[in-house]
Amino acid sequence: MNKLSLMGLFGLVVRRDLLLAMRRRADVLTTLIFFVMVVSLFPLGVGPEIDMLRKMASGVVWVAALLASMLSLPRMFSADYADGTLEQMMLAPQSLSVLVLGKIVAHWMLSGLPLALIAPVLGLQFDMSAPALWTLVLTLLLGTPVLSMIGAIGAALTLGLRGGGVLVSLLVLPLCIPVLIFGAGAVDAVTSGMSVASNMSLLGAFMLFALVFTPFVAAQALRISME
Amino acid sequence: MAINWFKYAAPTTFYGLAGKMIPFFAWPAAILFVIGLYIGFFVAPTDAVQSEAYRIIFLHVPASILSMFVYLIMAGYAALGLIFNTRLSSMMAQALAPTGALFAFISLWSGALWGKPMWGAWWVWDARLTSELILLFLYLGYIALHASIEDPRRADRASALLAIVGSVNVPIIYFSVKWWNTLHQGATIKMSGTSMQIAMQQAMFAVLAACWLYVIAITLARVRSIILEREANTQWVNDLPEVKQTNGRLS
Amino acid sequence: MNWSEFFAMNGYAFYVWGSYGVAVLVFAIEIALVRNRRKQTLRSLRLMRDEMGESA
């Protein structure tokens, strides 16, 4: 049987994780519902004045996206860790980094992508203009993968720890702050008419930088946790 | 006579050496601190703009510098421990973390108390103060991760990886916060805007040196306890004089 | 240079002594904690040794 190519491994892991997730559809929905709920809470807390809401919109949606993706991070490795498949995966001859990248992409498709797709609907709650909504979706599409990638490192480090869920957020949130700043900043730039190129290019740079390093670092973290 | 550089890399010999070195760092730290404060409060003139409030700078700037450098040194020791598997380096990283976090806290506290008279608000979302706050979160994350893993070896290596990832992010966080701050609020008054008169510089360097010596002394003291805790059931620990003497209560 | 004027810090006494006071307090607490940790460690080592002594 010919050795599985790297792309083959990547596709296999992504398909497997998506299949597993579809069996427990509730997990996917909880992230989405949490995101919608957090965004809808803000007007209740802050008051209905529309111009204030419009100003806050991008920050609120972005912080909610950050929190929602933190929610589902521990599940990235915990299921496989519990039933031992993670150990088998680590013994596989293929590179662990590609395998971890597969898990990151699967996690992103289950948390980051739905958030980005539903964000415009929530943007309407804050009466955001069309270009702002479009920028919001674009920045979320660029930013949420970085959250999943850095989150993968946190999830791997806190594998099997009591209270791992809260700990992951404590470790990962400070590292995601640049993504939050430039993501929310991009939408503000559009609403105030400034060019959004600088924000987008920086977000893209963060994503590529993370894409290169995080799979390897997360693989090391897994090796440390699984010793 | 070939000097065996690694003689003191082993916890056993390092324990004794550290014990002897602590006073040589602790007392100069205290003396320099007093000298720095004396120059800062009695020799340095009153500032034209902020009169006496600016004297907080002699504490705030050294604390900020320290909190940043101790984090980088901690990440360095952590990386050494991760790569070369040297237990002592990981112990040093673990010993440095609380002191670095405390300096970050002092920097934030003195920054707030200085901001009130100067900018009229306890907390100003100034780029430096905000990145200092994030640095404090990074410290707390490191300490929390290390504390939540029982097995010392895994705790060292996991938190080492976090410290390395964190140190890569520190510059990124600083520049994005700086960019974010100048966008929203415009450059606030530069902290060290006042041209540094000689006496001020002397006071600043004296307090800075004092803080450095203090960090070394307190870290050596803490790492000695960590060594004892980790090497509890080894023979060399039981032969130590301080362990030999009986407990006061037990006859 | 009378002391009361010095401590008043031209009205900024609270801010200046507030920051220096807390700093010195933090240093004192940290030193106390480290010394206490050493005492606790040594005491538990002696207890362990005594128990090992009895069982040996």
Coordinates of C-alpha atoms in Angstrom, one line a residue:
Chain A
M1 CA 0.0 0.0 0.0
N2 CA 1.7 3.2 -1.1
K3 CA 2.6 5.6 1.7
L4 CA 0.0 8.2 2.2
S5 CA 1.2 11.5 0.7
L6 CA 1.2 14.6 3.0
M7 CA -1.8 16.1 1.1
G8 CA -3.5 12.8 1.5
L9 CA -2.9 12.8 5.2
F10 CA -4.1 16.4 5.5
G11 CA -7.3 15.6 3.6
L12 CA -7.9 12.4 5.6
V13 CA -7.6 14.2 8.9
V14 CA -9.9 17.1 7.8
R15 CA -12.5 14.7 6.5
R16 CA -12.3 12.5 9.6
D17 CA -12.7 15.4 12.0
L18 CA -15.6 16.9 10.0
L19 CA -17.3 13.6 9.9
L20 CA -16.9 13.1 13.7
A21 CA -18.2 16.6 14.3
M22 CA -21.2 16.1 12.1
R23 CA -22.2 13.1 14.2
R24 CA -22.3 15.4 17.3
R25 CA -23.8 18.4 15.5
A26 CA -24.6 20.0 18.8
D27 CA -21.0 21.0 19.4
V28 CA -20.9 23.0 16.2
L29 CA -24.2 24.8 17.1
T30 CA -23.1 25.6 20.6
T31 CA -20.2 27.7 19.3
L32 CA -22.5 29.5 16.9
I33 CA -25.3 30.1 19.4
F34 CA -22.8 31.4 21.9
F35 CA -21.5 33.8 19.4
V36 CA -25.0 35.1 18.5
M37 CA -26.0 35.3 22.1
V38 CA -22.9 37.3 23.2
V39 CA -23.3 39.8 20.3
S40 CA -27.0 40.2 21.1
L41 CA -26.3 40.9 24.8
F42 CA -24.4 44.0 24.2
P43 CA -27.3 46.2 23.0
L44 CA -29.2 45.1 26.1
G45 CA -26.4 46.2 28.2
V46 CA -25.3 49.3 26.5
G47 CA -28.7 50.7 25.3
P48 CA -30.4 51.0 22.0
E49 CA -29.0 54.3 20.7
I50 CA -28.2 53.3 17.1
D51 CA -25.2 55.6 16.5
M52 CA -23.4 54.3 19.6
L53 CA -24.1 50.7 18.6
R54 CA -22.9 51.4 15.1
K55 CA -19.6 52.7 16.5
M56 CA -19.2 49.6 18.8
A57 CA -20.3 47.0 16.3
S58 CA -17.0 45.8 15.0
G59 CA -15.4 45.5 18.4
V60 CA -18.3 43.6 19.8
V61 CA -18.5 41.2 17.0
W62 CA -14.8 40.6 17.0
V63 CA -14.6 40.0 20.8
A64 CA -17.6 37.6 20.6
A65 CA -15.8 35.7 17.7
L66 CA -12.6 35.5 19.9
L67 CA -14.6 34.1 22.9
A68 CA -16.6 31.7 20.7
S69 CA -13.5 30.2 19.2
M70 CA -12.0 29.8 22.6
L71 CA -15.0 27.8 23.7
S72 CA -14.4 25.0 21.3
L73 CA -10.6 24.8 21.6
P74 CA -10.3 22.2 24.3
R75 CA -12.3 19.7 22.1
M76 CA -9.7 19.9 19.4
F77 CA -7.6 17.1 20.9
S78 CA -9.5 16.0 24.0
A79 CA -11.7 13.4 22.2
D80 CA -8.8 11.7 20.5
Y81 CA -6.7 12.0 23.7
A82 CA -9.3 10.3 25.8
D83 CA -9.8 7.2 23.6
G84 CA -6.1 6.8 22.7
T85 CA -6.3 7.6 18.9
L86 CA -4.0 10.6 19.5
E87 CA -1.2 8.2 20.6
Q88 CA -1.7 6.2 17.5
M89 CA -1.7 9.4 15.4
M90 CA 1.6 10.4 17.0
L91 CA 3.1 7.0 16.1
A92 CA 2.2 7.5 12.4
P93 CA 5.2 7.7 10.1
Q94 CA 3.8 10.9 8.5
S95 CA 4.8 14.3 9.9
L96 CA 2.8 15.2 13.0
S97 CA 2.7 18.9 12.0
V98 CA 0.6 18.2 8.9
L99 CA -1.7 16.1 10.9
V100 CA -2.0 18.9 13.5
L101 CA -2.6 21.3 10.6
G102 CA -5.4 19.1 9.4
K103 CA -7.0 19.2 12.9
I104 CA -6.6 23.0 13.0
V105 CA -8.3 23.4 9.6
A106 CA -11.1 21.1 10.7
H107 CA -11.6 23.1 13.9
W108 CA -11.6 26.3 11.9
M109 CA -14.2 25.0 9.5
L110 CA -16.4 24.1 12.5
S111 CA -15.9 27.4 14.5
G112 CA -14.2 30.2 12.5
L113 CA -16.0 29.7 9.2
P114 CA -19.6 29.6 10.6
L115 CA -18.9 32.7 12.7
A116 CA -17.7 34.6 9.6
L117 CA -20.7 33.5 7.6
I118 CA -23.3 34.5 10.2
A119 CA -21.5 37.7 11.2
P120 CA -23.3 39.9 8.6
V121 CA -26.7 38.9 10.0
L122 CA -25.5 40.1 13.5
G123 CA -24.0 43.2 11.9
L124 CA -27.5 44.2 10.9
Q125 CA -28.5 44.3 14.6
F126 CA -25.9 47.1 14.8
D127 CA -27.1 48.8 11.6
M128 CA -23.7 48.4 10.0
S129 CA -23.4 49.7 6.4
A130 CA -22.8 47.3 3.5
P131 CA -19.1 47.9 3.0
A132 CA -18.6 47.6 6.8
L133 CA -20.4 44.2 6.7
W134 CA -18.3 43.1 3.8
T135 CA -15.1 44.1 5.5
L136 CA -16.3 42.4 8.7
V137 CA -16.7 39.1 6.9
L138 CA -13.4 39.4 5.2
T139 CA -11.5 40.2 8.4
L140 CA -13.2 37.3 10.2
L141 CA -12.2 35.0 7.4
L142 CA -8.6 36.2 7.6
G143 CA -8.5 36.4 11.4
T144 CA -10.3 33.3 12.8
P145 CA -7.8 30.8 11.3
V146 CA -5.1 32.6 13.4
L147 CA -7.3 32.1 16.5
S148 CA -7.6 28.4 15.7
M149 CA -3.9 28.0 15.0
I150 CA -2.7 29.8 18.2
G151 CA -5.5 28.0 20.0
A152 CA -4.2 24.7 18.9
I153 CA -0.9 25.4 20.7
G154 CA -2.9 26.2 23.9
A155 CA -5.1 23.1 23.5
A156 CA -2.1 20.9 23.0
L157 CA -0.3 22.4 26.1
T158 CA -3.3 21.9 28.4
L159 CA -4.1 18.4 27.2
G160 CA -5.8 16.4 29.9
L161 CA -5.5 19.0 32.6
R162 CA -8.3 19.8 35.0
G163 CA -9.9 23.1 34.2
G164 CA -8.2 23.0 30.8
G165 CA -11.0 25.0 29.2
V166 CA -10.4 28.2 31.2
L167 CA -6.7 27.8 31.1
V168 CA -6.6 27.7 27.3
S169 CA -8.3 31.0 27.2
L170 CA -5.9 32.5 29.7
L171 CA -3.0 31.3 27.7
V172 CA -4.3 32.1 24.2
L173 CA -6.2 35.4 24.5
P174 CA -3.2 37.6 25.1
L175 CA -1.6 36.1 22.0
C176 CA -4.6 36.9 19.8
I177 CA -4.8 40.6 20.7
P178 CA -3.0 41.8 17.6
V179 CA -5.6 39.9 15.4
L180 CA -8.4 41.6 17.4
I181 CA -6.8 45.0 17.0
F182 CA -6.4 44.9 13.3
G183 CA -9.6 43.0 12.7
A184 CA -11.8 45.4 14.5
G185 CA -9.6 48.3 13.3
A186 CA -10.3 47.4 9.7
V187 CA -14.0 47.7 10.0
D188 CA -13.6 51.1 11.8
A189 CA -11.3 52.2 9.0
V190 CA -14.0 51.4 6.5
T191 CA -16.8 53.2 8.4
S192 CA -14.6 56.3 8.8
G193 CA -13.6 56.2 5.2
M194 CA -9.9 55.4 5.6
S195 CA -8.2 52.8 3.4
V196 CA -8.4 49.3 4.8
A197 CA -5.4 47.9 2.9
S198 CA -3.0 48.2 5.9
N199 CA -5.2 46.2 8.2
M200 CA -6.0 43.5 5.7
S201 CA -2.3 43.1 4.7
L202 CA -1.3 42.8 8.4
L203 CA -4.1 40.3 9.1
G204 CA -2.9 38.3 6.1
A205 CA 0.7 38.5 7.4
F206 CA -0.4 37.2 10.8
M207 CA -2.2 34.3 9.1
L208 CA 0.8 33.3 7.0
F209 CA 3.2 33.7 10.0
A210 CA 0.9 31.5 12.1
L211 CA 0.4 29.0 9.2
V212 CA 4.1 28.5 9.0
F213 CA 5.0 28.1 12.7
T214 CA 1.9 27.0 14.7
P215 CA 1.6 23.4 13.3
F216 CA 5.2 22.6 14.2
V217 CA 4.9 24.3 17.7
A218 CA 1.6 22.6 18.4
A219 CA 3.2 19.2 17.4
Q220 CA 6.0 19.9 19.9
A221 CA 3.4 20.8 22.5
L222 CA 1.6 17.5 21.8
R223 CA 4.8 15.6 22.2
I224 CA 5.5 17.3 25.5
S225 CA 2.0 16.6 26.8
M226 CA 1.9 13.0 25.7
E227 CA 5.3 11.9 27.1
Chain B
M1 CA 43.9 23.8 34.6
A2 CA 40.8 23.4 32.5
I3 CA 37.9 25.2 34.0
N4 CA 34.9 22.9 34.2
W5 CA 32.2 25.4 33.2
F6 CA 29.4 23.0 33.8
K7 CA 30.5 22.3 37.4
Y8 CA 27.9 24.8 38.6
A9 CA 25.2 23.7 36.1
A10 CA 24.3 20.8 38.4
P11 CA 21.7 21.6 41.0
T12 CA 23.8 20.1 43.8
T13 CA 26.8 22.5 43.3
F14 CA 24.6 25.4 42.3
Y15 CA 22.7 25.2 45.5
G16 CA 25.7 25.9 47.6
L17 CA 27.0 28.6 45.2
A18 CA 23.7 30.4 45.1
G19 CA 23.5 30.3 48.9
K20 CA 26.8 32.1 49.2
M21 CA 26.0 34.6 46.4
I22 CA 22.7 35.9 47.7
P23 CA 24.1 38.3 50.3
F24 CA 26.5 39.8 47.6
F25 CA 23.5 40.7 45.5
A26 CA 20.9 41.5 48.2
W27 CA 22.9 44.1 50.2
P28 CA 24.2 46.1 47.2
A29 CA 20.6 46.1 45.9
A30 CA 19.3 47.7 49.2
I31 CA 22.2 50.2 49.3
L32 CA 21.8 51.2 45.6
F33 CA 18.0 51.6 46.1
V34 CA 18.5 54.0 49.0
I35 CA 21.2 56.0 47.1
G36 CA 18.9 56.1 44.0
L37 CA 16.0 57.4 46.1
Y38 CA 18.2 59.9 47.9
I39 CA 19.4 61.4 44.6
G40 CA 15.9 61.2 43.2
F41 CA 14.2 63.0 46.0
F42 CA 16.8 65.3 47.4
V43 CA 19.3 66.1 44.6
A44 CA 17.1 66.1 41.5
P45 CA 15.3 69.4 41.0
T46 CA 11.6 70.0 40.9
D47 CA 10.2 69.5 37.4
A48 CA 8.9 72.6 35.7
V49 CA 5.8 71.0 34.3
Q50 CA 4.7 68.3 36.9
S51 CA 6.5 69.7 40.0
E52 CA 6.9 66.7 42.4
A53 CA 4.8 64.1 40.7
Y54 CA 7.4 63.2 38.1
R55 CA 9.6 61.6 40.8
I56 CA 7.5 58.5 40.3
I57 CA 9.5 58.0 37.1
F58 CA 12.4 56.7 39.1
L59 CA 10.3 53.7 40.0
H60 CA 8.0 53.4 37.0
V61 CA 10.6 53.2 34.3
P62 CA 13.0 50.7 36.0
A63 CA 10.0 48.5 36.8
S64 CA 8.8 48.5 33.2
I65 CA 12.3 47.8 31.9
L66 CA 12.7 45.0 34.4
S67 CA 9.3 43.4 33.7
M68 CA 10.2 43.3 30.0
F69 CA 13.8 41.9 30.4
V70 CA 12.9 39.4 33.1
Y71 CA 10.3 37.9 30.7
L72 CA 12.9 37.6 27.9
I73 CA 15.5 36.1 30.3
M74 CA 12.8 33.7 31.6
A75 CA 12.0 32.7 28.0
G76 CA 15.7 32.2 27.4
Y77 CA 16.2 29.9 30.5
A78 CA 13.0 28.1 29.5
A79 CA 14.3 27.5 25.9
L80 CA 17.7 26.3 27.4
G81 CA 15.8 23.9 29.6
L82 CA 13.6 22.7 26.7
I83 CA 16.5 22.2 24.2
F84 CA 19.3 20.9 26.5
N85 CA 17.0 19.2 29.0
T86 CA 18.9 20.9 31.8
R87 CA 16.7 20.8 34.9
L88 CA 18.4 23.8 36.5
S89 CA 17.5 26.2 33.6
S90 CA 13.9 25.2 33.9
M91 CA 14.0 25.8 37.6
M92 CA 15.5 29.3 37.0
A93 CA 12.7 30.1 34.6
Q94 CA 10.2 29.0 37.1
A95 CA 11.9 31.0 39.8
L96 CA 12.0 34.2 37.7
A97 CA 8.3 34.3 36.7
P98 CA 6.8 35.6 40.0
T99 CA 9.3 38.4 40.3
G100 CA 8.8 39.4 36.7
A101 CA 5.0 39.5 37.3
L102 CA 5.5 41.6 40.4
F103 CA 7.6 44.1 38.5
A104 CA 4.9 44.3 35.8
F105 CA 2.3 44.9 38.6
I106 CA 4.5 47.7 40.1
S107 CA 5.0 49.2 36.7
L108 CA 1.2 49.3 36.1
W109 CA 0.5 50.6 39.7
S110 CA 3.1 53.4 39.5
G111 CA 2.0 54.1 35.9
A112 CA -1.6 54.6 37.1
L113 CA -0.6 56.7 40.1
W114 CA 1.5 58.8 37.8
G115 CA -1.2 59.1 35.1
K116 CA -3.7 60.5 37.6
P117 CA -1.9 63.8 38.2
M118 CA -0.4 64.0 34.7
W119 CA -3.3 63.0 32.5
G120 CA -6.1 63.2 34.9
A121 CA -7.2 59.6 34.8
W122 CA -6.2 56.5 36.7
W123 CA -6.0 54.4 33.6
V124 CA -5.0 55.7 30.2
W125 CA -5.0 53.4 27.2
D126 CA -1.5 54.5 26.4
A127 CA 0.5 52.1 24.2
R128 CA 3.1 51.3 26.9
L129 CA 0.7 50.8 29.7
T130 CA -1.5 48.6 27.6
S131 CA 1.3 46.4 26.5
E132 CA 2.5 46.2 30.1
L133 CA -0.9 44.9 31.1
I134 CA -0.8 42.3 28.3
L135 CA 2.7 41.4 29.5
L136 CA 1.3 40.8 33.0
F137 CA -1.3 38.5 31.4
L138 CA 1.5 36.5 29.7
Y139 CA 3.3 36.1 33.1
L140 CA 0.1 35.0 34.7
G141 CA -0.5 32.5 31.9
Y142 CA 3.0 31.1 32.3
I143 CA 2.6 30.7 36.1
A144 CA -0.9 29.3 35.8
L145 CA 0.2 26.7 33.2
H146 CA 3.2 25.7 35.3
A147 CA 1.1 25.4 38.4
S148 CA -1.7 23.3 36.8
I149 CA 0.6 20.5 35.7
E150 CA 1.6 18.1 38.5
D151 CA 4.6 16.4 36.8
P152 CA 7.4 18.9 37.1
R153 CA 9.1 17.8 34.0
R154 CA 6.1 18.2 31.8
A155 CA 5.2 21.4 33.6
D156 CA 8.7 22.8 32.8
R157 CA 8.6 21.9 29.1
A158 CA 5.0 22.9 28.5
S159 CA 5.5 26.4 30.1
A160 CA 8.8 26.7 28.4
L161 CA 7.1 26.4 25.0
L162 CA 4.5 28.9 26.1
A163 CA 7.2 31.4 27.2
I164 CA 9.0 31.0 23.8
V165 CA 5.7 31.6 21.9
G166 CA 5.0 34.5 24.3
S167 CA 8.4 36.2 23.8
V168 CA 7.9 36.0 20.0
N169 CA 4.6 37.7 20.4
V170 CA 5.8 40.5 22.8
P171 CA 7.1 42.8 20.0
I172 CA 4.1 42.0 17.8
I173 CA 1.8 43.0 20.6
Y174 CA 3.7 46.1 21.4
F175 CA 3.7 47.4 17.9
S176 CA 0.1 46.6 17.2
V177 CA -0.9 48.3 20.5
K178 CA 1.2 51.3 19.6
W179 CA -0.4 51.4 16.1
W180 CA -3.8 51.0 17.7
N181 CA -3.2 53.8 20.2
T182 CA -1.8 56.4 17.9
L183 CA -4.8 55.7 15.6
H184 CA -7.4 56.4 18.3
Q185 CA -5.9 58.9 20.6
G186 CA -2.9 60.5 19.0
A187 CA 0.4 60.3 20.7
T188 CA 0.0 61.1 24.3
I189 CA 2.7 63.0 26.2
K190 CA 5.9 61.1 25.9
M191 CA 6.7 59.6 29.3
S192 CA 10.4 60.7 29.3
G193 CA 9.6 64.0 27.6
T194 CA 11.3 66.0 30.3
S195 CA 14.9 66.3 29.2
M196 CA 16.8 64.0 31.7
Q197 CA 18.9 66.2 33.9
I198 CA 22.0 64.6 35.2
A199 CA 20.7 64.0 38.8
M200 CA 17.6 62.4 37.3
Q201 CA 19.6 60.0 35.2
Q202 CA 21.8 59.0 38.1
A203 CA 18.8 58.3 40.3
M204 CA 17.2 56.3 37.4
F205 CA 20.3 54.2 36.9
A206 CA 20.8 53.6 40.6
V207 CA 17.2 52.3 41.1
L208 CA 17.5 50.3 37.9
A209 CA 20.8 48.6 39.1
A210 CA 19.2 48.1 42.5
C211 CA 16.2 46.3 40.9
W212 CA 18.5 44.1 38.8
L213 CA 20.5 43.0 41.9
Y214 CA 17.2 42.5 43.7
V215 CA 15.9 40.3 41.0
I216 CA 19.0 38.2 41.0
A217 CA 19.0 37.8 44.8
I218 CA 15.3 36.9 45.1
T219 CA 15.5 34.5 42.1
L220 CA 18.5 32.7 43.6
A221 CA 16.7 32.4 46.9
R222 CA 13.6 31.0 45.2
V223 CA 15.5 28.6 43.0
R224 CA 17.2 27.2 46.1
S225 CA 13.8 26.3 47.5
I226 CA 12.7 24.8 44.2
I227 CA 15.9 22.7 44.1
L228 CA 15.2 21.4 47.5
E229 CA 11.6 20.6 46.7
R230 CA 12.5 18.8 43.5
E231 CA 15.5 16.9 44.9
A232 CA 13.7 16.1 48.1
N233 CA 14.5 12.4 48.2
T234 CA 18.1 12.5 47.1
Q235 CA 21.0 11.7 49.3
W236 CA 22.8 15.0 49.0
V237 CA 19.7 16.9 50.2
N238 CA 19.5 14.7 53.3
D239 CA 23.2 15.4 54.1
L240 CA 22.7 19.1 54.0
P241 CA 23.4 20.7 57.4
E242 CA 20.1 22.6 57.5
V243 CA 18.2 19.4 57.0
K244 CA 20.4 17.5 59.4
Q245 CA 19.5 19.6 62.5
T246 CA 16.4 18.3 64.2
N247 CA 13.1 20.1 64.1
G248 CA 12.6 22.5 67.0
R249 CA 9.5 20.6 68.2
L250 CA 10.5 17.1 67.6
S251 CA 13.0 16.1 70.3
Chain C
M1 CA 14.5 71.5 54.3
N2 CA 11.7 70.8 56.7
W3 CA 10.2 67.3 56.7
S4 CA 6.6 68.2 56.5
E5 CA 7.1 70.1 53.3
F6 CA 9.1 67.3 51.9
F7 CA 6.4 64.7 52.7
A8 CA 3.7 66.9 51.2
M9 CA 5.4 66.5 47.8
N10 CA 3.8 69.8 46.8
G11 CA 0.4 68.2 47.0
Y12 CA 1.3 65.0 45.1
A13 CA 2.1 63.1 48.3
F14 CA -0.6 60.5 47.8
Y15 CA 0.6 59.6 44.3
V16 CA 4.3 59.6 45.0
W17 CA 4.2 57.8 48.4
G18 CA 1.4 55.6 47.1
S19 CA 3.5 54.2 44.3
Y20 CA 6.7 53.9 46.3
G21 CA 4.9 52.6 49.4
V22 CA 3.2 49.8 47.4
A23 CA 6.5 49.0 45.7
V24 CA 8.4 48.6 49.0
L25 CA 5.4 46.6 50.3
V26 CA 5.5 44.3 47.4
F27 CA 9.2 43.7 47.8
A28 CA 8.8 43.0 51.5
I29 CA 6.0 40.6 50.9
E30 CA 8.0 38.8 48.2
I31 CA 11.0 38.5 50.5
A32 CA 8.8 37.2 53.3
L33 CA 7.2 34.6 51.0
V34 CA 10.5 33.3 49.7
R35 CA 11.9 33.0 53.2
N36 CA 8.7 31.3 54.4
R37 CA 8.8 28.9 51.5
R38 CA 12.4 27.9 52.4
K39 CA 11.4 27.3 56.0
Q40 CA 8.4 25.1 54.9
T41 CA 10.5 23.1 52.5
L42 CA 13.2 22.4 55.1
R43 CA 10.6 21.4 57.7
S44 CA 8.9 19.0 55.3
L45 CA 12.3 17.6 54.4
R46 CA 13.1 16.9 58.0
L47 CA 9.7 15.3 58.6
M48 CA 10.3 13.0 55.6
R49 CA 13.7 12.1 56.8
D50 CA 12.4 11.3 60.3
E51 CA 9.7 9.1 58.8
M52 CA 12.2 7.4 56.6
G53 CA 14.5 7.0 59.7
E54 CA 11.7 5.2 61.6
S55 CA 10.7 2.9 58.7
A56 CA 14.3 2.0 57.8

